[in-house]
Coordinates of N, CA and C in Angstrom, one line a residue:
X1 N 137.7 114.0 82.9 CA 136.6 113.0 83.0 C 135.8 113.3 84.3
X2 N 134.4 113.7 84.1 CA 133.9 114.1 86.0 C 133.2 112.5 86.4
X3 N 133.4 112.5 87.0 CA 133.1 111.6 88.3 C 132.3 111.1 88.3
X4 N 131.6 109.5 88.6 CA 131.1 108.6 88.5 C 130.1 108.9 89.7
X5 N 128.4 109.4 89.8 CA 127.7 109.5 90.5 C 126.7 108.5 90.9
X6 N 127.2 108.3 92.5 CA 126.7 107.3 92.8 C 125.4 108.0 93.5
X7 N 124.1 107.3 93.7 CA 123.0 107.8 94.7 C 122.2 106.6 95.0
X8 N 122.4 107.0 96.2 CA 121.7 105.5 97.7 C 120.0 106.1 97.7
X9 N 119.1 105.8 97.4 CA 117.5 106.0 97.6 C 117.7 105.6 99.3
X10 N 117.6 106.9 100.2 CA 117.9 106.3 101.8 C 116.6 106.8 102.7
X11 N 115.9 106.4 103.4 CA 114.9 106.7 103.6 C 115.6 107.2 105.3
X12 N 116.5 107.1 105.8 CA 117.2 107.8 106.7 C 117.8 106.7 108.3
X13 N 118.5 107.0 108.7 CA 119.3 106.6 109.8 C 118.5 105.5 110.6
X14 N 117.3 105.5 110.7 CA 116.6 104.4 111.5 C 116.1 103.4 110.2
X15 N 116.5 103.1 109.1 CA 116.5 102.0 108.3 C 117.5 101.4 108.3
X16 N 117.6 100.1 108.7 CA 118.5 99.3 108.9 C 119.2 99.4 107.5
X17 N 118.3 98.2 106.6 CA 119.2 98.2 105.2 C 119.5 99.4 104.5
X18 N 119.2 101.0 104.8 CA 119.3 101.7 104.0 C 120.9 101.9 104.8
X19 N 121.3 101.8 106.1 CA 122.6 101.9 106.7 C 123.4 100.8 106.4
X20 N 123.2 100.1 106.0 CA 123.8 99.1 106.0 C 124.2 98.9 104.2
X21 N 123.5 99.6 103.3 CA 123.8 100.0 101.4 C 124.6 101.0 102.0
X22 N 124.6 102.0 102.9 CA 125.4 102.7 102.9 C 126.8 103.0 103.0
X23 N 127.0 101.8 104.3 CA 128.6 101.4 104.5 C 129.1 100.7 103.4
X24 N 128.2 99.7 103.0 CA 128.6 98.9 101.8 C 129.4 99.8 100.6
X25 N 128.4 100.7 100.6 CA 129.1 101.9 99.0 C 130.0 102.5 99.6
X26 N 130.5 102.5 101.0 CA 131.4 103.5 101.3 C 132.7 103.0 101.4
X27 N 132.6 101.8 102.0 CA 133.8 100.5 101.7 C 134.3 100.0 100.5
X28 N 133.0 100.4 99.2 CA 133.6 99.7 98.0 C 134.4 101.2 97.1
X29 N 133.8 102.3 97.1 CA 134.5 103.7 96.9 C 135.5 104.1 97.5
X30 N 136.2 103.5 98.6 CA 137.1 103.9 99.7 C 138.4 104.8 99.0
X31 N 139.0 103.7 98.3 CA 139.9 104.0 97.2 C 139.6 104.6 96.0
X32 N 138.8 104.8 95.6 CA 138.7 105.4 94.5 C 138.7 106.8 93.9
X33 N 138.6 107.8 95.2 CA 139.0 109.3 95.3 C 138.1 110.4 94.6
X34 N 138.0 110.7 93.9 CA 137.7 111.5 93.6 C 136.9 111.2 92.4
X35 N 137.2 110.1 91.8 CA 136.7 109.5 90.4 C 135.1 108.9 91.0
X36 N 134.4 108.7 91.7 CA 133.1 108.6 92.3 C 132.4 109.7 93.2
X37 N 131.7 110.0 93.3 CA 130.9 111.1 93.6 C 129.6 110.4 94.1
X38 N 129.4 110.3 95.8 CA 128.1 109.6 96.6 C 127.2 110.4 97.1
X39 N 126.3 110.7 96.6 CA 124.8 111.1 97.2 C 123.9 110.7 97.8
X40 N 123.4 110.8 98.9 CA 122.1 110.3 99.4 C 121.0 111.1 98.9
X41 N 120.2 110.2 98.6 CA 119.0 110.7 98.2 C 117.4 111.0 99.4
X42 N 117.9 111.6 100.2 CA 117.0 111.5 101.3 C 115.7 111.6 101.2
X43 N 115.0 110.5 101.4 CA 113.4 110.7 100.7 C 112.3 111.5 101.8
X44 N 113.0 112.1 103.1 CA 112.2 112.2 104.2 C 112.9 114.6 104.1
X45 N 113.1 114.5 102.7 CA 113.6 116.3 102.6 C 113.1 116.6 101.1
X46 N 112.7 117.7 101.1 CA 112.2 117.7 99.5 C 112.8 118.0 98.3
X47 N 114.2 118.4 98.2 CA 115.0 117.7 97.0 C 115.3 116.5 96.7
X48 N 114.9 115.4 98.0 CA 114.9 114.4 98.1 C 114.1 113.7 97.2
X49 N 112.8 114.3 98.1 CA 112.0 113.6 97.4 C 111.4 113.7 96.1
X50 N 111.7 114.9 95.5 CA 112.0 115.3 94.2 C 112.5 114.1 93.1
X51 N 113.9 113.8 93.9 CA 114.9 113.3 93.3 C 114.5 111.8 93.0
X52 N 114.1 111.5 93.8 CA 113.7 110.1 93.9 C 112.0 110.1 92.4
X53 N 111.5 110.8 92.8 CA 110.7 110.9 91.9 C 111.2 110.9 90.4
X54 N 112.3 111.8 89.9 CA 113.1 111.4 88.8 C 113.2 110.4 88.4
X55 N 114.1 109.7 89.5 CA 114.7 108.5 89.3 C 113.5 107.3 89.1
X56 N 112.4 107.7 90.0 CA 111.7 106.8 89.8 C 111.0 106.3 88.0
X57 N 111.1 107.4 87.6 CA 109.9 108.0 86.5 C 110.4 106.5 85.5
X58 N 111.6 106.9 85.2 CA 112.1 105.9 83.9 C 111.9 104.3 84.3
X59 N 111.4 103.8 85.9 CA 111.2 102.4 85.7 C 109.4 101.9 86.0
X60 N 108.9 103.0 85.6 CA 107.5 102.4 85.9 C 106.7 102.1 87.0
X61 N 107.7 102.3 87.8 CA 106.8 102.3 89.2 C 108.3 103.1 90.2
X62 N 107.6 103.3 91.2 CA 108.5 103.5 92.7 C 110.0 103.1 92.5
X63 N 110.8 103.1 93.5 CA 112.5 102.6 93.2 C 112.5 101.8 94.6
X64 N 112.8 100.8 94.3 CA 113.2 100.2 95.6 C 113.5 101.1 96.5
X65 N 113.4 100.5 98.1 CA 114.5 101.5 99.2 C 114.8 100.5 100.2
X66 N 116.0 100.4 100.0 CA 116.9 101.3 99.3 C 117.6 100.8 98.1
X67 N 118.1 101.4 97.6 CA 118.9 100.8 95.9 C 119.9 102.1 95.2
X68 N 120.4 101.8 94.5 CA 122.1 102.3 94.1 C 121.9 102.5 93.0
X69 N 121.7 103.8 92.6 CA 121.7 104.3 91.2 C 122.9 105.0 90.8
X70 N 123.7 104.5 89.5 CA 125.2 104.9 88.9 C 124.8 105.9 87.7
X71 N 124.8 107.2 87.7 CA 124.6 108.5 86.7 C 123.4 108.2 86.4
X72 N 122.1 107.7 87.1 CA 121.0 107.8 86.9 C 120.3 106.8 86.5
X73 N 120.5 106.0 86.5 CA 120.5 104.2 86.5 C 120.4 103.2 87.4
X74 N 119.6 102.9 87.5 CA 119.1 101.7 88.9 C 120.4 100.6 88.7
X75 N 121.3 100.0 89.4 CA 122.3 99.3 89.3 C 121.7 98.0 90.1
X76 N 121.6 98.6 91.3 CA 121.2 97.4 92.7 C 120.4 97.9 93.7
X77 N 119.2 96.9 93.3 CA 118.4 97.3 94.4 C 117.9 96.1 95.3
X78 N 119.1 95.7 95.6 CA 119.6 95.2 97.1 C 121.1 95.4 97.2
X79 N 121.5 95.6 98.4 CA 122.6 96.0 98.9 C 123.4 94.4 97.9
X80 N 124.8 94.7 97.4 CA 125.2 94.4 96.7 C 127.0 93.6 97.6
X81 N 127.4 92.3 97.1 CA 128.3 92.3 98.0 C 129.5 93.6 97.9
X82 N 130.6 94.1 98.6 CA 131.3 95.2 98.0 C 132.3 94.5 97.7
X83 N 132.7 93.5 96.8 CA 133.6 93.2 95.5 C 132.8 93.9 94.4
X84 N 131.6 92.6 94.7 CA 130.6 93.2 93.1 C 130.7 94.7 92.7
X85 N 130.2 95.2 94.1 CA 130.0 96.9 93.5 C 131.6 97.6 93.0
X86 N 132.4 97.0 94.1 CA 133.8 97.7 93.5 C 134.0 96.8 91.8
X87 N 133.8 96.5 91.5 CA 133.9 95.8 90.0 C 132.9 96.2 89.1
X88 N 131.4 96.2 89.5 CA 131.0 97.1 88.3 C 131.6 98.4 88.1
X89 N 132.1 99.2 89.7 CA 132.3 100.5 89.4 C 133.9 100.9 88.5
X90 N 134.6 99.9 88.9 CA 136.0 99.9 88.1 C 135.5 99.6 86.7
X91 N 135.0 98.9 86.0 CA 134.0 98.6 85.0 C 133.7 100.2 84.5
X92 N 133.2 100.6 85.3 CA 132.2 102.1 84.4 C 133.4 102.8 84.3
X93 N 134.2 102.9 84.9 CA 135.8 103.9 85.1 C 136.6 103.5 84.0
X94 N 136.5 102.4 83.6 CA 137.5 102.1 82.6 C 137.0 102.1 81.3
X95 N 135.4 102.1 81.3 CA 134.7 102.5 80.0 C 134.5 104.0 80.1
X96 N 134.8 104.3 81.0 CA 134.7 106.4 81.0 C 133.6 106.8 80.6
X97 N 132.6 106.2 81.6 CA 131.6 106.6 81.8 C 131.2 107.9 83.1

């Protein structure tokens, strides 16, 4: 089964809320090893901003920033409490996604 890919839309180190989605996903993955896979999507480098462009395409406009896409899927775009996030993500794990 490969690994549940997570990606943070992070506009970089001097964004409060983008640091702050980031400890959040780091705290709710902590345990979960190898079965999740975290990416930043740095929108300030140009695979970045590439990527974000992707991501953006399928909702009609821009993507929040910051916000938490699971295998290419906008999930939360506000920082999320980390129960919730650890619960959808056991959720996608147990559907073997």
């Amino acid at each position: 089964m490969r690994p549940i890919l997570i990606e943070i839309i992070y506009e970089g180190d001097h964004c409060i809320p983008c640091v702050y989605m980031l400890e959040t996903v780091e705290e709710a993955i902590g345990d979960m090893g190898d079965r999740v896979k975290l990416e930043l999507v740095y929108l300030r480098q140009e695979t970045g901003g590439r990527r974000y462009k992707e991501l953006s395409e399928g909702l009609g406009g821009p993507a929040p920033i910051p916000s938490i896409f699971i295998n290419g899927r906008l999930y939360f775009s506000t920082t999320p409490p980390v129960e919730e996030l650890k619960q959808t993500l056991q959720g996608l794990l147990q559907a073997g996604e």
